[in-house]
CSV table of C-alpha atoms and ligand atoms in Angstrom, one decimal:
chain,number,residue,atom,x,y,z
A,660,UNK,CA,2.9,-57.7,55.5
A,661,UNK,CA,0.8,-58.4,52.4
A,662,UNK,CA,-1.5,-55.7,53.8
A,663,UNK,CA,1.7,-53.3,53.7
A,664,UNK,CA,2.9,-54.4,50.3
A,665,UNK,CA,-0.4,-53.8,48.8
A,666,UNK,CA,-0.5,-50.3,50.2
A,667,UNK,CA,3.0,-49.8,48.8
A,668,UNK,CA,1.8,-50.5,45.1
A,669,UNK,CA,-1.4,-48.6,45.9
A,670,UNK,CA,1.3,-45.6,46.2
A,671,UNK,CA,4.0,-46.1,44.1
A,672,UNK,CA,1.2,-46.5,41.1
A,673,UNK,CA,0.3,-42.7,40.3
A,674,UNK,CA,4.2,-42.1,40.4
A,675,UNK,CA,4.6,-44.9,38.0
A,676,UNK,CA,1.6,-43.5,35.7
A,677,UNK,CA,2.8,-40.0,35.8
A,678,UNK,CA,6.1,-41.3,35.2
A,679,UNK,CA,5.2,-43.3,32.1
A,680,UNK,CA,3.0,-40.3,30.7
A,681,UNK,CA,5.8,-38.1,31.1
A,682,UNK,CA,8.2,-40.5,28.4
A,683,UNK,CA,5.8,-40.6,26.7
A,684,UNK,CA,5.2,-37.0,26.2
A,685,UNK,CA,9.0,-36.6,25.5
A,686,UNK,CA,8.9,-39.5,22.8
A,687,UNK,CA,6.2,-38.0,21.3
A,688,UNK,CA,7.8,-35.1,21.0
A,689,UNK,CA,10.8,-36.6,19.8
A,690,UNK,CA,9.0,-38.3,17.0
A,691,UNK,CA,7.8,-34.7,15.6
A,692,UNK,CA,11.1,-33.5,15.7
A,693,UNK,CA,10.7,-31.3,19.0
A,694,UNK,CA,12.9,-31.5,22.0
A,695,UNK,CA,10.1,-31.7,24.5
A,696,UNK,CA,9.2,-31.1,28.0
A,697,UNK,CA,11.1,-32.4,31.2
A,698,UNK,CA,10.2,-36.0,32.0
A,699,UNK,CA,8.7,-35.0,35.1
A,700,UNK,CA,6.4,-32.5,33.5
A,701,UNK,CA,3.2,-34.6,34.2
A,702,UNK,CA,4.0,-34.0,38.1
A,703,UNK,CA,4.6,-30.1,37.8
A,704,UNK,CA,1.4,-29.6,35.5
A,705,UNK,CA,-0.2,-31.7,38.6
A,706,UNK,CA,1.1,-29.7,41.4
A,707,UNK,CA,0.2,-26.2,39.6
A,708,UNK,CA,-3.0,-27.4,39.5
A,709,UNK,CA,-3.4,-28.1,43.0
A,710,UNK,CA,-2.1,-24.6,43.6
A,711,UNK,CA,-4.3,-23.3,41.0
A,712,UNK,CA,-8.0,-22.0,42.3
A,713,UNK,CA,-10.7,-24.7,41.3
A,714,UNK,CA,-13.8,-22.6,39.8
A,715,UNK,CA,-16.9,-24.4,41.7
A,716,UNK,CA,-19.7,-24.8,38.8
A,717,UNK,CA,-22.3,-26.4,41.2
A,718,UNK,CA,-21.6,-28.4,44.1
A,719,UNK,CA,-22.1,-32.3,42.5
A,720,UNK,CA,-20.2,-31.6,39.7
A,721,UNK,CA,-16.3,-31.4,41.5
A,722,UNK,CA,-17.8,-34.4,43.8
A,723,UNK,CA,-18.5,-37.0,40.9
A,724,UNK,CA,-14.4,-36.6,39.5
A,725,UNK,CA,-13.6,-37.8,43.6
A,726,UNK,CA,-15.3,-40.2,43.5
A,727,UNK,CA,-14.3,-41.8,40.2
A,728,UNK,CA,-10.2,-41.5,41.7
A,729,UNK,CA,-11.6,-43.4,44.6
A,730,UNK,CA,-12.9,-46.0,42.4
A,731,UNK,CA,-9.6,-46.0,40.1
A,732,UNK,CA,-7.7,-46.6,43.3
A,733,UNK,CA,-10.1,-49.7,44.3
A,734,UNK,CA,-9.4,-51.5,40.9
A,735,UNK,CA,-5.4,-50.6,41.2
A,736,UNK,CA,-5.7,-52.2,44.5
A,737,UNK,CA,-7.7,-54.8,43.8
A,738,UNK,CA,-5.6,-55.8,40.7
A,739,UNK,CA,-1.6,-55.4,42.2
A,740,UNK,CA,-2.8,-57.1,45.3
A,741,UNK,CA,-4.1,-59.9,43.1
A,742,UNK,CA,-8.1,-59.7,43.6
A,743,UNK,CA,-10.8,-60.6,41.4
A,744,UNK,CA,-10.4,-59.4,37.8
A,745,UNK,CA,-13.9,-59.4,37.3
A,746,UNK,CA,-15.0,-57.1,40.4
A,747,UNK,CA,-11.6,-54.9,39.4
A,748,UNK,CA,-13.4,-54.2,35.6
A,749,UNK,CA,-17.1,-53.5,37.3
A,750,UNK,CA,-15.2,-51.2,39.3
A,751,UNK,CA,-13.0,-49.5,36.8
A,752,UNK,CA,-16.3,-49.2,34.9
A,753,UNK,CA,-18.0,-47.4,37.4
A,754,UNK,CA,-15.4,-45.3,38.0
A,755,UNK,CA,-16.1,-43.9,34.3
A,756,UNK,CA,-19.5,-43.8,34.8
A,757,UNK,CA,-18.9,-41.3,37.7
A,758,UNK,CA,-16.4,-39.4,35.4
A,759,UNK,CA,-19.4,-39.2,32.7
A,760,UNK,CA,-22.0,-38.1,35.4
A,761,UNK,CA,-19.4,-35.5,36.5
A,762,UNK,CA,-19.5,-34.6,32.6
A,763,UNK,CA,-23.2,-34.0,32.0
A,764,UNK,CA,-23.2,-32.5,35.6
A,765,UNK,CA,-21.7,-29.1,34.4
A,766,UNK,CA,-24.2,-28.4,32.1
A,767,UNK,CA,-21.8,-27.1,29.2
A,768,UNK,CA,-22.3,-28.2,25.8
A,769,UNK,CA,-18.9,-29.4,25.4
A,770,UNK,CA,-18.5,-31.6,28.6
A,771,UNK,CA,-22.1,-32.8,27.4
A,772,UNK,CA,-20.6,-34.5,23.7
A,773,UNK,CA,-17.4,-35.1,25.9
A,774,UNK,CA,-19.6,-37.4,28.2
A,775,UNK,CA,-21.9,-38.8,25.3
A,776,UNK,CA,-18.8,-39.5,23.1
A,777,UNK,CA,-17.3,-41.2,26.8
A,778,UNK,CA,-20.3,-43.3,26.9
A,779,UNK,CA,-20.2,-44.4,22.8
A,780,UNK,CA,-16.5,-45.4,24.1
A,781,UNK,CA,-17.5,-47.2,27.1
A,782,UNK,CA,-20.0,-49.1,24.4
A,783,UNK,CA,-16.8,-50.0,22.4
A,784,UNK,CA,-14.5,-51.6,24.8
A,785,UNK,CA,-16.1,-52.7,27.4
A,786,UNK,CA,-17.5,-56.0,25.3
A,787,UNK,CA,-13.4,-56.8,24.5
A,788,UNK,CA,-12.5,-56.1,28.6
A,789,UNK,CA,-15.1,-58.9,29.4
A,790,UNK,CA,-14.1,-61.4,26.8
A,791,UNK,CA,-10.4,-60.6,28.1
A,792,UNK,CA,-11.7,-61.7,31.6
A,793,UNK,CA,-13.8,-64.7,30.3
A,794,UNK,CA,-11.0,-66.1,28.2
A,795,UNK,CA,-8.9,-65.4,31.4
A,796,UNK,CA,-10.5,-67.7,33.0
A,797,UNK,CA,-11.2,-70.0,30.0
A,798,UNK,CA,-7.2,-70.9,30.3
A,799,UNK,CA,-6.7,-70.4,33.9
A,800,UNK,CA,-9.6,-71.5,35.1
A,801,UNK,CA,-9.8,-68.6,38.0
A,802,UNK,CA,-10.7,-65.0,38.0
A,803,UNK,CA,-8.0,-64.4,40.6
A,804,UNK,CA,-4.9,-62.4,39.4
A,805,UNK,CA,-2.7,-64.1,41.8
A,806,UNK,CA,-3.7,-67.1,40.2
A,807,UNK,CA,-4.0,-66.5,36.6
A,808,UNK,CA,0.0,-65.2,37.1
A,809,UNK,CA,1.3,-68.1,39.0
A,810,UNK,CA,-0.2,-71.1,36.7
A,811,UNK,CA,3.0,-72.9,34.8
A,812,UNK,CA,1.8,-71.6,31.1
A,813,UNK,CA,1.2,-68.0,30.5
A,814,UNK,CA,-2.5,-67.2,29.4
A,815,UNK,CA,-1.0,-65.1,26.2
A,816,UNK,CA,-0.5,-69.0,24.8
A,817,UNK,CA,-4.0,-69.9,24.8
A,818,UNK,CA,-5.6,-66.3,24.1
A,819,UNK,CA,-3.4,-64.9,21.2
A,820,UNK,CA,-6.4,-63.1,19.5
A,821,UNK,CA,-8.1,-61.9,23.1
A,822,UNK,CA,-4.6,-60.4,23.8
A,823,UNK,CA,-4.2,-58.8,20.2
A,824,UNK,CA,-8.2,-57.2,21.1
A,825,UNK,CA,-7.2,-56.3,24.2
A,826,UNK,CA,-4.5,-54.0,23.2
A,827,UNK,CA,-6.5,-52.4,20.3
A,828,UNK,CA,-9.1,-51.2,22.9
A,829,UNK,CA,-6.4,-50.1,25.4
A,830,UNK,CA,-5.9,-47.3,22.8
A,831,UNK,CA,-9.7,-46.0,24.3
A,832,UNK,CA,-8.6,-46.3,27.9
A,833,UNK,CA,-5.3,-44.7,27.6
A,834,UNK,CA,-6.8,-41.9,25.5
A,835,UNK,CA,-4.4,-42.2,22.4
A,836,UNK,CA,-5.7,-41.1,19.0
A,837,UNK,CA,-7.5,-42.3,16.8
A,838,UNK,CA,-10.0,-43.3,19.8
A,839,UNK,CA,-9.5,-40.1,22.3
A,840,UNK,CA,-12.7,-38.8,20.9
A,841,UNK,CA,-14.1,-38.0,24.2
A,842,UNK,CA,-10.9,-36.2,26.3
A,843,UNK,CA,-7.9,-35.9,24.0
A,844,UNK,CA,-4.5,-34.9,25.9
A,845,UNK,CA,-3.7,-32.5,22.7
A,846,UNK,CA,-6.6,-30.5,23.3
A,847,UNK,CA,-6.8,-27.3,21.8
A,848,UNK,CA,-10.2,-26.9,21.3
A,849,UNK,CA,-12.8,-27.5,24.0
A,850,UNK,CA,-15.0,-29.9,22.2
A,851,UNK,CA,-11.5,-31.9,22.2
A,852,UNK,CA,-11.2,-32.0,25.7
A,853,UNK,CA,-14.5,-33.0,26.1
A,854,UNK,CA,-15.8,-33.4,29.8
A,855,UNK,CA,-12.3,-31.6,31.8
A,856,UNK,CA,-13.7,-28.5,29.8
A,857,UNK,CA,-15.4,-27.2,32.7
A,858,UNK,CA,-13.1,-28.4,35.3
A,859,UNK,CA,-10.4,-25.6,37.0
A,860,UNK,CA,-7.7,-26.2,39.6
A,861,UNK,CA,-7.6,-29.0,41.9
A,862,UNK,CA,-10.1,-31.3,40.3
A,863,UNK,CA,-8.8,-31.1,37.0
A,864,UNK,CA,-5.2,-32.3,39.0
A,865,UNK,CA,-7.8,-35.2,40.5
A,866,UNK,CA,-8.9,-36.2,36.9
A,867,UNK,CA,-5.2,-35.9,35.5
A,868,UNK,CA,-4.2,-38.4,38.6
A,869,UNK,CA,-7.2,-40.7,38.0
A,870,UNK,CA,-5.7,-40.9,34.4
A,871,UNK,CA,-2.3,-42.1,36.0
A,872,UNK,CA,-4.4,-45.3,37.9
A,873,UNK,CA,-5.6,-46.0,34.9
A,874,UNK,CA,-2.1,-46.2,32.7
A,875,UNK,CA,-1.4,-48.9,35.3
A,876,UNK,CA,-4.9,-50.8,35.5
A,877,UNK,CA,-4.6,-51.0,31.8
A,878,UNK,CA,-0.9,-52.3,31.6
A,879,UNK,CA,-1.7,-54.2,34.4
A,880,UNK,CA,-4.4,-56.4,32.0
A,881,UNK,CA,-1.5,-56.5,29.9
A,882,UNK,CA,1.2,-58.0,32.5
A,883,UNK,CA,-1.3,-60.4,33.4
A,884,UNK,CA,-1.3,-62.5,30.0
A,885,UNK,CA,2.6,-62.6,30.3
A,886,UNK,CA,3.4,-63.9,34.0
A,887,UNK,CA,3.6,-67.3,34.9
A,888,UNK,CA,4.9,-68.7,38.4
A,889,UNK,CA,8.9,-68.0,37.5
A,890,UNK,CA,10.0,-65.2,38.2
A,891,UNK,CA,11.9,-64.8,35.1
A,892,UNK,CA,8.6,-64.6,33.3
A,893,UNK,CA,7.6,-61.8,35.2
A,894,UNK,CA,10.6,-59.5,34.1
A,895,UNK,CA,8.8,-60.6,30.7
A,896,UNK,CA,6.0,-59.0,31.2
A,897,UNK,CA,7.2,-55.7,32.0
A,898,UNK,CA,8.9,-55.4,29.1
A,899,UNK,CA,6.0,-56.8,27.5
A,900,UNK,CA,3.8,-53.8,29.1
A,901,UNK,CA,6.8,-51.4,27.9
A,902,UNK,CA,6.5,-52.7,24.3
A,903,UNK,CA,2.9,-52.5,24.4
A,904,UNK,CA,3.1,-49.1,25.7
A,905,UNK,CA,5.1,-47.8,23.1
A,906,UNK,CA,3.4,-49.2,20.5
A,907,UNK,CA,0.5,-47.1,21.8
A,908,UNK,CA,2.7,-44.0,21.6
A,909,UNK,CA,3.4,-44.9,17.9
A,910,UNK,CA,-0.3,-45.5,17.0
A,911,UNK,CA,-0.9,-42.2,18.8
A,912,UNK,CA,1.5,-40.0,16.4
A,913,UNK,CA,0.6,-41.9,13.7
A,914,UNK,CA,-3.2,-42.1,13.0
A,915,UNK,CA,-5.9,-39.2,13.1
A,916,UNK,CA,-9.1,-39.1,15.6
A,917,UNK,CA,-11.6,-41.5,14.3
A,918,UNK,CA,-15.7,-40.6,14.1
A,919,UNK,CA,-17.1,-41.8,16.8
A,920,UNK,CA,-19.0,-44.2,14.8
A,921,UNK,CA,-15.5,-45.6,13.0
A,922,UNK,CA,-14.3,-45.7,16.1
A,923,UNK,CA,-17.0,-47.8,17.6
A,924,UNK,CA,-17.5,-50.0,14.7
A,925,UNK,CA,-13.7,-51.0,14.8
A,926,UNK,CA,-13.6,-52.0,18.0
A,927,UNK,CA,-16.8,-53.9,18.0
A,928,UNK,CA,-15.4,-55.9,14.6
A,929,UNK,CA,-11.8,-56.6,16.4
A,930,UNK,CA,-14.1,-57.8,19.5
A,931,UNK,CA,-15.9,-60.0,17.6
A,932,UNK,CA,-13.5,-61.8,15.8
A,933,UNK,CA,-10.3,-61.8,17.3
A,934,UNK,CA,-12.0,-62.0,20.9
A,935,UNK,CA,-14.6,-64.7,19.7
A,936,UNK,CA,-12.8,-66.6,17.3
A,937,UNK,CA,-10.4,-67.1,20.0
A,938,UNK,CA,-12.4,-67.9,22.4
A,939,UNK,CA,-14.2,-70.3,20.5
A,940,UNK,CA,-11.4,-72.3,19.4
A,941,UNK,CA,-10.4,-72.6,22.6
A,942,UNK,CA,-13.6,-73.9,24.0
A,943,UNK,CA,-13.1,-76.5,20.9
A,944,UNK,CA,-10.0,-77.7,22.7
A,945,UNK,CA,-10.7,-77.7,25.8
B,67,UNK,CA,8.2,-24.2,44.7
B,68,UNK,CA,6.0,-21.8,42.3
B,69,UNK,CA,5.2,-24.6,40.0
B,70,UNK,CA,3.0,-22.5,37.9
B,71,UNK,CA,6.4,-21.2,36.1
B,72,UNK,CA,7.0,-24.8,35.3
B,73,UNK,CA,3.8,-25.9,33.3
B,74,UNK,CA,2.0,-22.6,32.3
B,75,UNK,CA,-0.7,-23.3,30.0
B,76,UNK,CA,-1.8,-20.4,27.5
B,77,UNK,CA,-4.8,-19.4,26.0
B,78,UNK,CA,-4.4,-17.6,22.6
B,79,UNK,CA,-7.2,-15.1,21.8
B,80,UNK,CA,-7.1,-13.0,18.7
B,81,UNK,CA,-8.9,-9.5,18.9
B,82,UNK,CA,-8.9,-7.4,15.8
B,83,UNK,CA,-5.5,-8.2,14.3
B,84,UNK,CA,-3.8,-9.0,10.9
B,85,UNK,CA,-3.5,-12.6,11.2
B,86,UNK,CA,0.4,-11.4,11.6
B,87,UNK,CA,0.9,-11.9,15.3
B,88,UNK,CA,-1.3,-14.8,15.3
B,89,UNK,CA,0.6,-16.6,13.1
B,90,UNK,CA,3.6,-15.9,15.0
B,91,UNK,CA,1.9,-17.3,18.1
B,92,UNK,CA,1.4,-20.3,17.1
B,93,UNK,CA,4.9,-20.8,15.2
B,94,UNK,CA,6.4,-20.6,18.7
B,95,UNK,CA,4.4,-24.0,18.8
B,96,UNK,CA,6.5,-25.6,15.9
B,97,UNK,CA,9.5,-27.9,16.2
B,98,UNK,CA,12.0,-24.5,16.0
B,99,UNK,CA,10.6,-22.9,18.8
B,100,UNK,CA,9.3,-25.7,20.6
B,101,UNK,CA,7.5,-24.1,23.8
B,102,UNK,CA,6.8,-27.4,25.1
B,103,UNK,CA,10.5,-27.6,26.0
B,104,UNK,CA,9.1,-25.6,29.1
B,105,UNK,CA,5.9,-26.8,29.6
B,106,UNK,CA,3.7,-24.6,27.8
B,107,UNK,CA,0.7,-26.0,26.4
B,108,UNK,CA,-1.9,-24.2,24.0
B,109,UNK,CA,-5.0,-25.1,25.9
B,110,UNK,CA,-7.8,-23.4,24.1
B,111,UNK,CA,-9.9,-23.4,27.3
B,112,UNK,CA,-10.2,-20.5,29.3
B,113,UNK,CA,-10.9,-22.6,32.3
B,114,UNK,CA,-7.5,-24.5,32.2
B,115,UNK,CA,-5.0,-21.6,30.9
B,116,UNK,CA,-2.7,-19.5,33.0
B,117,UNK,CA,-1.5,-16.6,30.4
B,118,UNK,CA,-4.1,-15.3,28.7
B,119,UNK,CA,-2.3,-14.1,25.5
B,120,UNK,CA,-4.0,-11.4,22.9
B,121,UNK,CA,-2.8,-10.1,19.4
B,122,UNK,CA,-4.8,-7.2,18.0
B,123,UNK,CA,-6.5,-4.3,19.0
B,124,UNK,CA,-10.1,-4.6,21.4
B,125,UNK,CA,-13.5,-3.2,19.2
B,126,UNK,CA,-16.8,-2.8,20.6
B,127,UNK,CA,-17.6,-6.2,19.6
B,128,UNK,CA,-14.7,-8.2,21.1
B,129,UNK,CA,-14.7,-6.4,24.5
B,130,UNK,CA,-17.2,-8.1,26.2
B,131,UNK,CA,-15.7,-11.4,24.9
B,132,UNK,CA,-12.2,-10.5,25.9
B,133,UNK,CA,-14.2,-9.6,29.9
B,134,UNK,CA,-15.8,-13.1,29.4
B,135,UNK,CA,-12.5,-15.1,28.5
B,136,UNK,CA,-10.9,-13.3,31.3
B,137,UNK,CA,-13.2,-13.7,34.2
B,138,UNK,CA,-13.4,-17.5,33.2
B,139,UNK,CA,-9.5,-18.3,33.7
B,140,UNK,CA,-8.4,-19.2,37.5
B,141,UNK,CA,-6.3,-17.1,39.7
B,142,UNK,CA,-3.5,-16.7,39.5
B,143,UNK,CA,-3.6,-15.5,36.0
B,144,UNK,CA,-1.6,-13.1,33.8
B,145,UNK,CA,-2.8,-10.9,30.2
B,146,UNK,CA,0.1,-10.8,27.7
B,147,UNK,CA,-0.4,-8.1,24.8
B,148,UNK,CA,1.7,-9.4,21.7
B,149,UNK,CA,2.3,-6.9,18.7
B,150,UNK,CA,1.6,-3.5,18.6
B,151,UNK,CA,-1.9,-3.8,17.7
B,152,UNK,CA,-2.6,-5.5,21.4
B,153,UNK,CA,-0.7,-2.9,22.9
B,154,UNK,CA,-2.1,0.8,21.7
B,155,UNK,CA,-4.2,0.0,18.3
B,156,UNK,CA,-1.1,0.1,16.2
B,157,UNK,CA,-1.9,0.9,12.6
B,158,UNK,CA,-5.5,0.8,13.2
B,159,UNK,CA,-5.8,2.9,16.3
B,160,UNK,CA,-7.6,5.6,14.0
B,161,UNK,CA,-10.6,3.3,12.8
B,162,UNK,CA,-14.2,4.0,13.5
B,163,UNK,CA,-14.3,0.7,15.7
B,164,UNK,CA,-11.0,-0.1,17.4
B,165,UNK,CA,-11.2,1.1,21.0
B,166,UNK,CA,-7.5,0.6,22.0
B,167,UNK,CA,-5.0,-1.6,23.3
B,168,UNK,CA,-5.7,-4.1,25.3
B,169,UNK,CA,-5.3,-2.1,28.3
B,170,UNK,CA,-8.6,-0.5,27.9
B,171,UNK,CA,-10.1,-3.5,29.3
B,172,UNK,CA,-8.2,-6.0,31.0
B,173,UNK,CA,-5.1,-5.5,33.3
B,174,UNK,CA,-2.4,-6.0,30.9
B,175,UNK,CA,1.2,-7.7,32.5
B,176,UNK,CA,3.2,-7.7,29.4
B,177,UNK,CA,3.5,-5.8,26.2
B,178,UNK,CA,5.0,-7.6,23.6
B,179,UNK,CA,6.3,-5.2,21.0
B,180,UNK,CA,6.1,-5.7,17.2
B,181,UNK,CA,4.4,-5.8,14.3
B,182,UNK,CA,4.5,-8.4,13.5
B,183,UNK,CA,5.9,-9.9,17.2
B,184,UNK,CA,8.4,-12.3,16.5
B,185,UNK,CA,8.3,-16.0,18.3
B,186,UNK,CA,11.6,-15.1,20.0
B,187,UNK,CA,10.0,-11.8,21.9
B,188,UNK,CA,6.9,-13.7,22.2
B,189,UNK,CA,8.5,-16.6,24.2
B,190,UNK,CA,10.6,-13.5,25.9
B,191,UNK,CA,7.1,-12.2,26.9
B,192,UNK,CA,5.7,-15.2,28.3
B,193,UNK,CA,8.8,-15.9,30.6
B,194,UNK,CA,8.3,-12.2,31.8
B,195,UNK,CA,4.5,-12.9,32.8
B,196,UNK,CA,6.1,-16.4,34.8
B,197,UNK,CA,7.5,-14.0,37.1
B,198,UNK,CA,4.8,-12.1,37.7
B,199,UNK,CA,2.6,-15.1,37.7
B,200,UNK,CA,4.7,-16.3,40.7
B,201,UNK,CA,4.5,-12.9,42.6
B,202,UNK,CA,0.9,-13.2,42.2
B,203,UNK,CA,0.4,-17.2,42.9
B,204,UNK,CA,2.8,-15.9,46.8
B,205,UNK,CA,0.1,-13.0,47.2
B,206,UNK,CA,-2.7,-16.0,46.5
B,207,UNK,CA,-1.4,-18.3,48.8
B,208,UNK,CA,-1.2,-15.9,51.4
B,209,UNK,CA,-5.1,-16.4,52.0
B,210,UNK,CA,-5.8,-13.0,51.5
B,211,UNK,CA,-9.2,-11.5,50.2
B,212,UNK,CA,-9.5,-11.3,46.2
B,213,UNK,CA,-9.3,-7.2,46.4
B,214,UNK,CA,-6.6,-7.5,48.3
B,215,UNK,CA,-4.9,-9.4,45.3
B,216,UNK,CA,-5.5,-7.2,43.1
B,217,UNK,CA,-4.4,-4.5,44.9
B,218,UNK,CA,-0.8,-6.1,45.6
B,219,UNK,CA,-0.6,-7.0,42.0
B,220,UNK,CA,-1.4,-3.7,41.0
B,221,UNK,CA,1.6,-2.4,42.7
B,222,UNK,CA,3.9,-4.9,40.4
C,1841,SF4,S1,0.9,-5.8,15.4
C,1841,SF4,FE1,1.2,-5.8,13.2
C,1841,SF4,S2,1.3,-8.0,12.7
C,1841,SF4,FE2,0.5,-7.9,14.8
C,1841,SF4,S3,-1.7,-7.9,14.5
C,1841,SF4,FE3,-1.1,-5.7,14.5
C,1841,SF4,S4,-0.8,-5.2,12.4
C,1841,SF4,FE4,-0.8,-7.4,12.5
């Protein structure tokens, strides 16, 4: 049964993803005045993709994006089925590790600063992903999910500040200006979409479906601060995911892409004092 | 389903034109015209585009860039010619360097007339290549060899 339900979220989570990225492509558009595409216009981009021919540029290269989807579906799994959140961010990290490789693997200049400007941002947010997990584990005292969301008081209570870095760093994961430095979604240069530039057909469909898993990882990290044993508490969360999620759209519209060095700077300050502060205080109390 | 009608991505190159059509192009992009409303995207990499779209005339210079751009997209892939330029030379067919339209050097699916093409015939244009494109995504699925492609898209 659990095995079955885990499965079942292991499914429904790209749908979800594409889902989301769809809204969010029509409120963006909405915001500059446009009418937009269809809601479900993530899913047809994917599927033309997959009918699309996939231009082979040496044999590692398609292989590295496979393996970093098999490693975004670990970490979903891990994560809804209520694993280790630590193991679930080593993974999630590796994943984009493999995504980099895949990068530098094509030899073209632009999927080369793509994978270097991925790396600078791995450099930025991982430090805040960590604290998240520490300070996790500072109020819950357990790095299992299942436990962290079933203790009486949610973890948001005793980690306002890690919370507050956490979502500033999403804005890397999810790829939303001003951090989408290394693989922006409004690409219309190649050195803006960084390491997909050498990427045809079928793989770049695999990339566009890794991105999915990781819309969910990420608002799973958010759903995770909100949920306490009730189940009220839970129907919280989602809509705290939704607002956070929206907020990202609006930072998206609203701000230009950063330097790198901005970009890695800002992150690094929030990290160290919202995350540490935070965490410090609470060590105080505790 | 020929999703490839749903979500085709574009690549804008401009050859030796006025600026004219160019502009145009990319005013289809604006909140009037909107292309996005059917899932057009301005990609700006040859590698992720479906309709290759040209304005202006080919010169010596450009041809083997245009060859380049070309070869690089994925089947199945379509070459609109917007304005008049992209379609025989227009008013600079008679220079020393413009070799022609287009058609000198690519297979050419749609001419866009104009000068300069407005966003209306341009959007007109790229919903003629979706048909096309979905003739020629049947004749890819079909497994057949890459001549053979060519030579049932040639009959189109
Ligand atoms: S067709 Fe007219 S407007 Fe278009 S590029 Fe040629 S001269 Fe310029």
């Amino acid at each position: 049964m659990h095995i079955l339900m885990n499965i079942l979220f292991v499914v429904a989570a790209p749908f979800v993803g594409g889902l989301l990225t769809g809204i969010d492509r029509v409120i963006t558009a909405r915001m500059q005045g446009r009418q937009g595409p269809p809601v479900l216009q993530p899913f047809y981009d994917v599927m033309k993709l997959v009918q699309k021919e996939s231009i082979e540029v040496n044999s590692m290269h398609r292989f590295f994006v496979y393996i970093s989807l098999v490693f975004a579906i670990f970490t979903t799994s891990i994560l809804l089925s209520g694993g280790d959140i630590l193991l679930a961010v080593f993974a999630l990290t590796l994943g984009s590790i493999f995504f980099v490789l895949g990068g530098y693997a094509s030899n073209s200049p632009y999927s080369i600063i793509g994978s270097e400007r991925e790396l600078l941002q791995i450099m930025a947010y991982e430090p805040m992903v960590l604290l998240a997990c520490v300070g996790l584990y500072y109020a819950d005292n357990s790095f299992f999910v299942k436990e962290i969301i079933n203790n009486s008081i949610p973890a948001i209570v005793y980690l306002p500040g890690v919370f507050l870095g956490l979502v500033f760093i999403i804005t890397f994961k999810l790829r939303k200006s001003p951090f989408d430095l290394s693989m922006s979604h409004h690409g219309h240069q190649e050195i803006v979409k960084g390491i997909t530039t050498e990427y045809s057909g079928r793989d770049l469909a695999v990339i566009e479906v890794t991105h999915w898993f990781e819309v969910i990882i990420t608002l799973t990290l958010v759903f995770v601060f909100f949920a306490t044993e009730t189940p009220i508490s839970k129907v919280f969360a989602l809509v705290a995911c939704a607002l956070v999620y929206f907020l990202e759209i609006i930072i998206d519209n609203a701000f230009a892409r950063l330097k790198w060095q901005q970009a890695f700077t800002s992150a690094w300050i929030i990290t160290g004092t919202m995350g540490i502060i935070n965490l410090l205080i609470l060590s105080f109390f505790r | 389903m020929k999703f490839v009608t749903k979500s085709p991505w574009i690549l804008h190159y401009d050859g030796t034109s006025c600026n004219g059509c160019d502009i145009e192009v990319l005013a289809c992009l604006t909140p009037l015209y909107d292309v996005e409303r059917f899932g057009i995207i301005n990609t700006g990499n040859p590698k992720h585009a479906d309709i290759l779209l040209i304005t202006g005339s080919v010169n010596e210079q450009n041809i083997p860039v245009v060859k380049q751009l070309y070869d690089q997209m994925a089947e199945p892939k379509v070459v609109v010619a917007i304005g008049i330029c992209a379609t025989s030379g227009g008013i600079f067919a008679e220079c020393y360097n413009v070799v022609g339209g287009v058609d000198k050097v690519l297979p050419v699916d749609v001419y866009v007339p104009g000068c300069a093409a407005r966003p209306e015939s341009i959007i007109d244009g790229v919903v003629k290549a979706l048909d096309i494109l979905a003739q020629k995504q049947k004749y890819a699925r079909k497994k057949t060899g890459k001549n053979r492609i060519n030579q049932e898209t040639a009959k189109i």
